[in-house]
Structure formats: structure tokens, C-alpha cells
CSV table of C-alpha atoms in Angstrom, one decimal:
chain,number,residue,atom,x,y,z
A,1,UNK,CA,-10.5,5.5,10.8
A,2,UNK,CA,-7.6,3.7,9.2
A,3,UNK,CA,-8.3,0.8,11.7
A,4,UNK,CA,-11.9,0.7,10.8
A,5,UNK,CA,-11.0,0.5,7.0
A,6,UNK,CA,-8.6,-2.2,7.7
A,7,UNK,CA,-11.3,-4.4,9.6
A,8,UNK,CA,-13.9,-3.7,6.9
A,9,UNK,CA,-11.7,-3.7,3.6
A,10,UNK,CA,-8.4,-5.5,4.4
A,11,UNK,CA,-4.9,-4.1,4.3
A,12,UNK,CA,-4.5,-4.2,0.6
A,13,UNK,CA,-7.6,-2.2,-0.4
A,14,UNK,CA,-7.0,0.2,2.6
A,15,UNK,CA,-3.4,1.0,1.6
A,16,UNK,CA,-4.5,1.6,-1.9
A,17,UNK,CA,-7.1,4.2,-0.7
A,18,UNK,CA,-4.5,5.8,1.6
A,19,UNK,CA,-2.1,6.2,-1.2
A,20,UNK,CA,-4.8,7.7,-3.5
A,21,UNK,CA,-5.4,10.2,-0.9
A,22,UNK,CA,-1.7,11.2,-0.6
A,23,UNK,CA,-1.4,9.3,2.9
A,24,UNK,CA,1.4,7.1,3.8
A,25,UNK,CA,1.2,3.7,5.4
A,26,UNK,CA,2.6,4.7,8.9
A,27,UNK,CA,-0.9,6.2,9.8
A,28,UNK,CA,-2.0,2.4,9.8
A,29,UNK,CA,0.0,1.5,12.7
A,30,UNK,CA,0.8,5.0,14.4
A,31,UNK,CA,-1.3,7.8,15.8
A,32,UNK,CA,1.1,10.7,14.8
A,33,UNK,CA,1.9,12.7,12.0
A,34,UNK,CA,0.3,15.8,10.1
A,35,UNK,CA,-2.8,15.0,7.8
A,36,UNK,CA,-4.0,17.6,5.5
A,37,UNK,CA,-7.5,17.8,5.9
A,38,UNK,CA,-8.1,17.5,2.0
A,39,UNK,CA,-6.1,14.1,2.3
A,40,UNK,CA,-8.4,13.0,5.1
A,41,UNK,CA,-11.5,13.9,3.3
A,42,UNK,CA,-10.4,11.9,0.2
A,43,UNK,CA,-9.4,8.8,2.4
A,44,UNK,CA,-13.1,8.8,3.9
A,45,UNK,CA,-14.6,9.4,0.5
A,46,UNK,CA,-12.4,6.4,-0.9
A,47,UNK,CA,-13.5,4.1,1.8
A,48,UNK,CA,-17.3,5.2,1.4
A,49,UNK,CA,-17.1,4.4,-2.2
A,50,UNK,CA,-15.4,1.0,-1.8
A,51,UNK,CA,-18.0,0.0,0.9
A,52,UNK,CA,-20.9,1.5,-1.2
A,53,UNK,CA,-21.9,3.5,1.9
A,54,UNK,CA,-23.0,7.0,1.5
A,55,UNK,CA,-23.5,7.6,5.3
A,56,UNK,CA,-20.1,6.2,6.5
A,57,UNK,CA,-19.8,8.7,9.2
A,58,UNK,CA,-22.8,7.4,10.9
A,59,UNK,CA,-21.4,3.7,10.5
A,60,UNK,CA,-18.3,4.2,12.4
A,61,UNK,CA,-19.5,7.1,14.8
A,62,UNK,CA,-20.1,4.6,17.6
A,63,UNK,CA,-16.4,3.8,17.6
A,64,UNK,CA,-15.0,7.4,17.8
A,65,UNK,CA,-13.8,9.0,21.0
A,66,UNK,CA,-11.4,11.7,22.0
A,67,UNK,CA,-9.7,9.1,24.1
A,68,UNK,CA,-8.1,7.9,21.0
A,69,UNK,CA,-6.4,11.3,20.6
A,70,UNK,CA,-3.2,10.7,22.7
A,71,UNK,CA,-2.2,13.5,25.2
A,72,UNK,CA,-4.7,15.9,23.8
A,73,UNK,CA,-7.6,13.4,24.5
A,74,UNK,CA,-6.2,12.5,28.0
A,75,UNK,CA,-6.0,16.2,28.9
A,76,UNK,CA,-9.5,17.1,28.1
A,77,UNK,CA,-11.0,13.7,29.7
A,78,UNK,CA,-8.8,14.2,32.9
A,79,UNK,CA,-10.6,17.6,33.6
A,80,UNK,CA,-12.2,17.6,37.2
A,81,UNK,CA,-15.8,18.4,35.7
A,82,UNK,CA,-17.5,18.5,32.2
A,83,UNK,CA,-17.6,22.1,31.8
A,84,UNK,CA,-13.7,22.4,32.4
A,85,UNK,CA,-13.3,19.6,29.8
A,86,UNK,CA,-15.2,21.4,27.2
A,87,UNK,CA,-13.3,24.6,27.9
A,88,UNK,CA,-10.1,22.6,27.4
A,89,UNK,CA,-11.2,21.2,24.2
A,90,UNK,CA,-11.9,24.7,22.9
A,91,UNK,CA,-8.7,26.2,24.2
A,92,UNK,CA,-6.3,23.7,23.0
A,93,UNK,CA,-7.9,22.8,19.7
A,94,UNK,CA,-5.0,24.4,17.9
A,95,UNK,CA,-2.8,21.7,19.4
A,96,UNK,CA,-5.1,19.1,17.7
A,97,UNK,CA,-6.0,20.7,14.2
A,98,UNK,CA,-4.5,23.7,12.5
A,99,UNK,CA,-8.0,24.6,10.8
A,100,UNK,CA,-10.7,23.0,13.0
A,101,UNK,CA,-12.1,24.8,15.8
A,102,UNK,CA,-14.7,24.3,18.6
A,103,UNK,CA,-16.7,26.8,20.7
A,104,UNK,CA,-18.4,26.3,24.0
A,105,UNK,CA,-20.8,28.7,25.3
A,106,UNK,CA,-23.8,28.9,27.6
A,107,UNK,CA,-27.1,30.9,27.4
A,108,UNK,CA,-30.2,30.8,29.3
A,109,UNK,CA,-30.5,27.3,30.5
A,110,UNK,CA,-28.8,25.7,27.7
A,111,UNK,CA,-25.1,25.0,26.7
A,112,UNK,CA,-23.9,24.8,23.1
A,113,UNK,CA,-20.7,23.0,21.9
A,114,UNK,CA,-20.2,23.5,18.3
A,115,UNK,CA,-17.6,22.4,15.7
A,116,UNK,CA,-16.3,24.2,12.6
A,117,UNK,CA,-14.6,22.1,10.1
A,118,UNK,CA,-11.8,23.7,8.0
A,119,UNK,CA,-12.9,22.1,4.7
A,120,UNK,CA,-16.6,22.1,4.7
A,121,UNK,CA,-16.9,22.4,0.9
A,122,UNK,CA,-15.5,18.8,0.3
A,123,UNK,CA,-18.2,16.4,-0.9
A,124,UNK,CA,-17.7,14.1,2.0
A,125,UNK,CA,-18.4,16.8,4.5
A,126,UNK,CA,-21.5,15.1,5.9
A,127,UNK,CA,-19.5,12.2,6.7
A,128,UNK,CA,-16.9,14.3,8.5
A,129,UNK,CA,-19.7,16.0,10.3
A,130,UNK,CA,-21.0,12.9,11.7
A,131,UNK,CA,-17.5,11.8,12.7
A,132,UNK,CA,-17.1,15.2,14.5
A,133,UNK,CA,-20.3,15.0,16.5
A,134,UNK,CA,-19.4,11.3,17.6
A,135,UNK,CA,-16.1,12.6,18.9
A,136,UNK,CA,-17.7,15.8,20.5
A,137,UNK,CA,-20.4,13.5,22.1
A,138,UNK,CA,-17.6,11.4,23.7
A,139,UNK,CA,-16.5,14.1,26.1
A,140,UNK,CA,-19.9,14.6,28.0
A,141,UNK,CA,-20.5,10.8,27.7
A,142,UNK,CA,-17.4,10.3,29.6
A,143,UNK,CA,-18.7,12.4,32.6
A,144,UNK,CA,-22.5,11.5,32.2
A,145,UNK,CA,-22.4,7.9,31.1
A,146,UNK,CA,-22.8,6.2,27.7
A,147,UNK,CA,-26.5,6.4,27.6
A,148,UNK,CA,-26.6,10.2,27.9
A,149,UNK,CA,-27.8,12.2,24.9
A,150,UNK,CA,-28.1,16.0,24.3
A,151,UNK,CA,-31.4,17.8,23.9
A,152,UNK,CA,-30.6,18.3,20.3
A,153,UNK,CA,-27.9,18.1,17.5
A,154,UNK,CA,-27.9,20.6,14.8
A,155,UNK,CA,-26.2,19.9,11.5
A,156,UNK,CA,-25.2,22.7,9.0
A,157,UNK,CA,-26.1,20.8,5.8
A,158,UNK,CA,-29.3,19.4,4.3
A,159,UNK,CA,-30.8,16.2,5.6
A,160,UNK,CA,-31.1,14.2,2.3
A,161,UNK,CA,-32.1,10.7,3.3
A,162,UNK,CA,-30.0,11.0,6.5
A,163,UNK,CA,-32.5,12.2,9.3
A,164,UNK,CA,-34.0,8.9,10.5
A,165,UNK,CA,-30.4,7.2,10.5
A,166,UNK,CA,-28.8,10.2,12.4
A,167,UNK,CA,-31.5,10.1,15.1
A,168,UNK,CA,-31.0,6.2,15.5
A,169,UNK,CA,-27.2,6.6,15.7
A,170,UNK,CA,-27.2,9.5,18.2
A,171,UNK,CA,-30.2,8.7,20.2
A,172,UNK,CA,-31.9,12.3,20.2
A,173,UNK,CA,-33.6,14.8,18.1
A,174,UNK,CA,-31.4,16.1,15.1
A,175,UNK,CA,-32.0,19.2,12.9
A,176,UNK,CA,-30.5,19.7,9.5
A,177,UNK,CA,-29.7,22.9,7.7
A,178,UNK,CA,-28.8,24.8,10.8
A,179,UNK,CA,-26.5,27.6,10.8
A,180,UNK,CA,-23.7,25.6,12.5
A,181,UNK,CA,-22.8,22.0,13.7
A,182,UNK,CA,-23.5,21.9,17.4
A,183,UNK,CA,-24.7,20.1,20.4
A,184,UNK,CA,-27.4,21.6,22.6
A,185,UNK,CA,-27.9,20.4,26.1
A,186,UNK,CA,-29.0,21.5,29.7
A,187,UNK,CA,-26.2,23.6,31.3
A,188,UNK,CA,-26.8,22.1,34.8
A,189,UNK,CA,-24.8,19.0,33.7
A,190,UNK,CA,-21.6,21.0,33.3
A,191,UNK,CA,-20.9,20.6,37.1
A,192,UNK,CA,-20.8,16.9,36.5
A,193,UNK,CA,-17.5,15.5,38.3
A,194,UNK,CA,-15.0,13.2,36.7
A,195,UNK,CA,-16.2,9.6,37.2
A,196,UNK,CA,-12.5,8.6,37.8
A,197,UNK,CA,-11.1,11.1,40.4
A,198,UNK,CA,-7.7,9.2,40.1
A,199,UNK,CA,-7.0,10.7,36.6
A,200,UNK,CA,-7.6,14.3,37.5
A,201,UNK,CA,-4.5,16.5,36.8
A,202,UNK,CA,-2.5,13.5,35.7
A,203,UNK,CA,-2.1,15.0,31.9
A,204,UNK,CA,-0.9,18.6,31.4
A,205,UNK,CA,-1.0,20.8,28.7
A,206,UNK,CA,2.8,20.4,28.4
A,207,UNK,CA,2.2,16.8,28.0
A,208,UNK,CA,0.5,17.5,24.7
A,209,UNK,CA,3.5,19.5,23.6
A,210,UNK,CA,5.9,16.8,24.4
A,211,UNK,CA,3.8,14.3,22.5
A,212,UNK,CA,3.4,16.4,19.3
A,213,UNK,CA,4.5,19.7,18.0
A,214,UNK,CA,1.5,22.3,17.3
A,215,UNK,CA,-0.1,21.6,13.9
A,216,UNK,CA,1.5,23.9,11.1
A,217,UNK,CA,0.1,27.4,11.0
A,218,UNK,CA,0.7,28.4,7.3
A,219,UNK,CA,0.9,26.6,4.0
A,220,UNK,CA,4.6,26.4,3.8
A,221,UNK,CA,4.8,24.7,7.3
A,222,UNK,CA,1.8,22.4,6.1
A,223,UNK,CA,3.6,21.5,3.0
A,224,UNK,CA,6.9,20.8,4.9
A,225,UNK,CA,5.1,18.4,7.2
A,226,UNK,CA,3.8,16.4,4.4
A,227,UNK,CA,7.0,16.3,2.6
A,228,UNK,CA,8.7,15.0,5.7
A,229,UNK,CA,6.1,12.3,5.9
A,230,UNK,CA,6.5,11.3,2.1
A,231,UNK,CA,10.4,11.5,2.4
A,232,UNK,CA,10.4,9.0,5.2
A,233,UNK,CA,8.2,6.8,2.9
A,234,UNK,CA,10.4,7.1,0.1
A,235,UNK,CA,7.8,8.6,-2.1
A,236,UNK,CA,8.3,12.2,-2.3
A,237,UNK,CA,7.6,14.6,-5.3
A,238,UNK,CA,5.8,17.9,-6.1
A,239,UNK,CA,2.9,15.9,-7.6
A,240,UNK,CA,2.5,13.7,-4.5
A,241,UNK,CA,2.6,16.9,-2.3
A,242,UNK,CA,-0.1,18.6,-4.6
A,243,UNK,CA,-2.4,15.3,-4.3
A,244,UNK,CA,-2.2,15.6,-0.4
A,245,UNK,CA,-3.0,19.4,-0.3
A,246,UNK,CA,-5.8,19.1,-2.8
A,247,UNK,CA,-4.5,21.6,-5.4
A,248,UNK,CA,-2.6,21.3,-8.5
A,249,UNK,CA,1.4,21.3,-8.7
A,250,UNK,CA,1.3,24.8,-10.1
A,251,UNK,CA,-1.0,26.0,-7.3
A,252,UNK,CA,1.4,24.6,-4.7
A,253,UNK,CA,4.4,26.5,-6.2
A,254,UNK,CA,2.4,29.6,-6.5
A,255,UNK,CA,1.4,29.4,-2.8
A,256,UNK,CA,4.8,28.5,-1.6
A,257,UNK,CA,6.3,31.5,-3.6
A,258,UNK,CA,4.0,34.0,-1.9
A,259,UNK,CA,5.9,32.9,1.1
A,260,UNK,CA,9.4,33.4,-0.3
A,261,UNK,CA,10.1,29.6,-0.7
A,262,UNK,CA,9.6,26.7,-3.3
A,263,UNK,CA,9.1,23.0,-3.4
A,264,UNK,CA,12.9,22.3,-4.0
A,265,UNK,CA,13.9,24.5,-1.2
A,266,UNK,CA,11.4,22.8,1.3
A,267,UNK,CA,12.5,19.4,0.0
A,268,UNK,CA,16.3,20.1,0.3
A,269,UNK,CA,15.6,21.4,3.9
A,270,UNK,CA,13.7,18.3,4.9
A,271,UNK,CA,16.3,16.0,3.2
A,272,UNK,CA,19.1,17.7,5.2
A,273,UNK,CA,17.1,17.4,8.5
A,274,UNK,CA,16.3,13.7,8.0
A,275,UNK,CA,20.0,13.2,6.5
A,276,UNK,CA,21.1,14.2,10.2
A,277,UNK,CA,18.9,11.8,11.8
A,278,UNK,CA,19.8,8.8,9.6
A,279,UNK,CA,23.6,9.5,9.6
A,280,UNK,CA,23.5,9.6,13.5
A,281,UNK,CA,22.2,6.0,13.5
A,282,UNK,CA,24.4,3.1,14.0
A,283,UNK,CA,25.3,1.3,11.0
A,284,UNK,CA,24.3,4.0,8.5
A,285,UNK,CA,26.6,4.8,5.5
A,286,UNK,CA,26.7,7.7,3.2
A,287,UNK,CA,25.4,5.4,0.4
A,288,UNK,CA,22.5,4.1,2.3
A,289,UNK,CA,21.5,7.4,3.4
A,290,UNK,CA,21.7,8.8,-0.1
A,291,UNK,CA,19.6,6.0,-1.3
A,292,UNK,CA,17.0,6.7,1.6
A,293,UNK,CA,16.8,10.3,0.7
A,294,UNK,CA,16.2,9.8,-3.1
A,295,UNK,CA,19.6,10.8,-4.6
A,296,UNK,CA,20.6,9.2,-7.8
A,297,UNK,CA,24.3,9.1,-6.7
A,298,UNK,CA,26.0,9.3,-3.3
A,299,UNK,CA,28.2,12.0,-4.6
A,300,UNK,CA,25.2,14.2,-5.4
A,301,UNK,CA,24.1,13.9,-1.7
A,302,UNK,CA,27.6,14.5,-0.1
A,303,UNK,CA,27.8,17.6,-2.1
A,304,UNK,CA,24.3,18.9,-1.1
A,305,UNK,CA,25.2,17.9,2.5
A,306,UNK,CA,28.5,19.8,2.5
A,307,UNK,CA,27.1,22.8,0.9
A,308,UNK,CA,24.1,23.1,3.4
A,309,UNK,CA,26.2,22.3,6.6
A,310,UNK,CA,29.7,23.2,5.7
A,311,UNK,CA,31.0,19.6,6.5
A,312,UNK,CA,30.9,16.4,4.8
A,313,UNK,CA,28.5,13.7,5.7
A,314,UNK,CA,31.4,11.2,6.2
A,315,UNK,CA,32.9,13.6,8.9
A,316,UNK,CA,29.5,14.0,10.4
A,317,UNK,CA,28.8,10.3,10.6
A,318,UNK,CA,32.4,9.8,12.3
A,319,UNK,CA,31.9,12.5,14.8
A,320,UNK,CA,31.6,10.7,18.2
A,321,UNK,CA,30.5,13.7,20.3
A,322,UNK,CA,26.8,14.5,20.4
A,323,UNK,CA,27.9,18.2,20.8
A,324,UNK,CA,29.3,18.2,17.2
A,325,UNK,CA,26.0,16.9,16.0
A,326,UNK,CA,24.2,19.9,17.6
A,327,UNK,CA,26.7,22.3,15.9
A,328,UNK,CA,24.8,21.5,12.6
A,329,UNK,CA,21.5,22.8,13.5
A,330,UNK,CA,22.1,25.9,11.4
A,331,UNK,CA,23.4,25.6,8.0
A,332,UNK,CA,26.4,27.7,7.0
A,333,UNK,CA,26.1,30.8,4.9
């Protein structure tokens, strides 16, 4: 999606929209990092407004494929047959999204492949649904050919003025106002073999785990992932975190408090984690690391580091043994 925005709007406007959605610039060039669903929806809504295109999801649907999802997509598309690929997508969705889910079932002579988006209440949900359908379709199309189409696509929101455009885009009948977002197709195609037998079993579930950690499973972990991204971009604050999560600063603090933590604690932990990484790099100094982490004075950083780890950042930076670095994994009590 950032690549699409860049091609249509240019870098300046794309980065402005990303910043307004609480996203950092790294998502333009990299395909990793946790993106809160609210921030993703806000980004898509911003691009839609800038282009004056209400049905943005239909516009870039032809370009979306799970092949761009890294090891997760490779694992799904390297299945020996279509049925196994859809089962893999369902079973490992938690490694791709912390809130979205897919369900693959068969009944009578039909197969149903449905998608549940974690933030259906957002105004831009239709665009997210069109995008999800495009990604869903890319799996059977990999096994059955690019011209394959399901018997029907059901959308769980009103048609508005979208029905004709949706049918033209996806090349099959569509139904709006259904109970779920799903593809319906003849289940006999589930046995279709992988068109490239050389890729079968070359990507494993462990490859996904090596490429990425599982998405966060609770609010503090989600907040921590966002703070780490903002910290790396040197643009971190409670207000910035709240913007990304789609709730007010007080709401963020309340939710963190329910889990026994707070923004300052998460920020401090994230700073110390990043401090270890930065101090271990050749050429780093206490002063440069302090500045990168947002401390006003190097002395403030040094005291915080020593309080957290029980050793000064100077001693840590001068330690030549990798073993001495590993000793700092747990803060001192």
C-alpha cells in the first residue's frame, strides 16, 4: 500500500499521510514491523481522500497478493495443493495479524473461505474488505490460474454505489449485506496441485518465526511494538502512541494501567533495549546514544542505564566479550 501511494502521490504526500496515521517512514522501504489496524485504516483513508477515490480498495486490488507477505506468504503458496494452502492460511493467521482471522470450511459441494477484519467499525472498512478479498483470491489464483474466479463473493456491508465496480474488478457475481466477508467456490478445485512443484516444502512455519515474531497478543505488547518503532524514528511520545492506537492519551494510560504498567515504564524498557543495541555498534558513544534515545543530557541517560542494568553504559560499551552483553538481558533488582 505505501508503494501504491508513492506511485500515485509521490514521496512527500505519502510520508505526510503516514505521519498523520502514526506510521513511521521505514514502512516505505521495509516490509516488517507492527502496524496497528487503526493506523493502517487511517493511512488508507488518507490516501483515499488525497486521491478523491471512495473505492480505493478496488483500485489497488489487482496489485495485492500474499506473495508479498514474506515468509508467511511463501509458506502458504508453497503448499502441495490448494486445500492445504487455505488450511495453512487459517492455521497461521496469528503469525500475520493479531486481530484478523480467516476461516476455511466445506459444505455440500461448496468451499467457503472467509475473512474477519479486526476493526470493522472504521469508516474505511469497505476499502479494507476489498483489499482483503484481493489477497484471499491470490491464493486460489496461484493454483488455478490468474483468470480463475469464485462462484460468488459476499461482502458484509451495504453495496452503496459499489456493486458494478466490484463485479468488474473481481470478475464474478458479488453480494452485499451478507453475514460475513467470504469467497464461495466449487470444492472440487481444492485438490489442484501446486503449479511449481519445485517450491513445495521449501518454506516452513519456522521460517515465518525466524523472519518475524508473532504479532502482539495484548494491548501493552501492541503499545510496546509501536513505541519501539517510534523510538527508532526518534519521534516517540504518549500522544504519538495514542494517535497510532486510535484512542486518546488517557485511554492509553487506562488500558496500560489495567495490565499493571504505564507509558513511562514501556518507554524506559524500550529505551534500554535499544540502548543495548546502539552501544554494541562500532563507533557509538554514550552521547550519541543518549541523543538518539531522546534524553536531554547524556548524564540522564547514563544514570537511567546504570539504574536499569546495574552497570554504566561506558563499561558496557567497552566490554569486548559478547558474553558480557548477554549478562545484561535482565535488569538488576
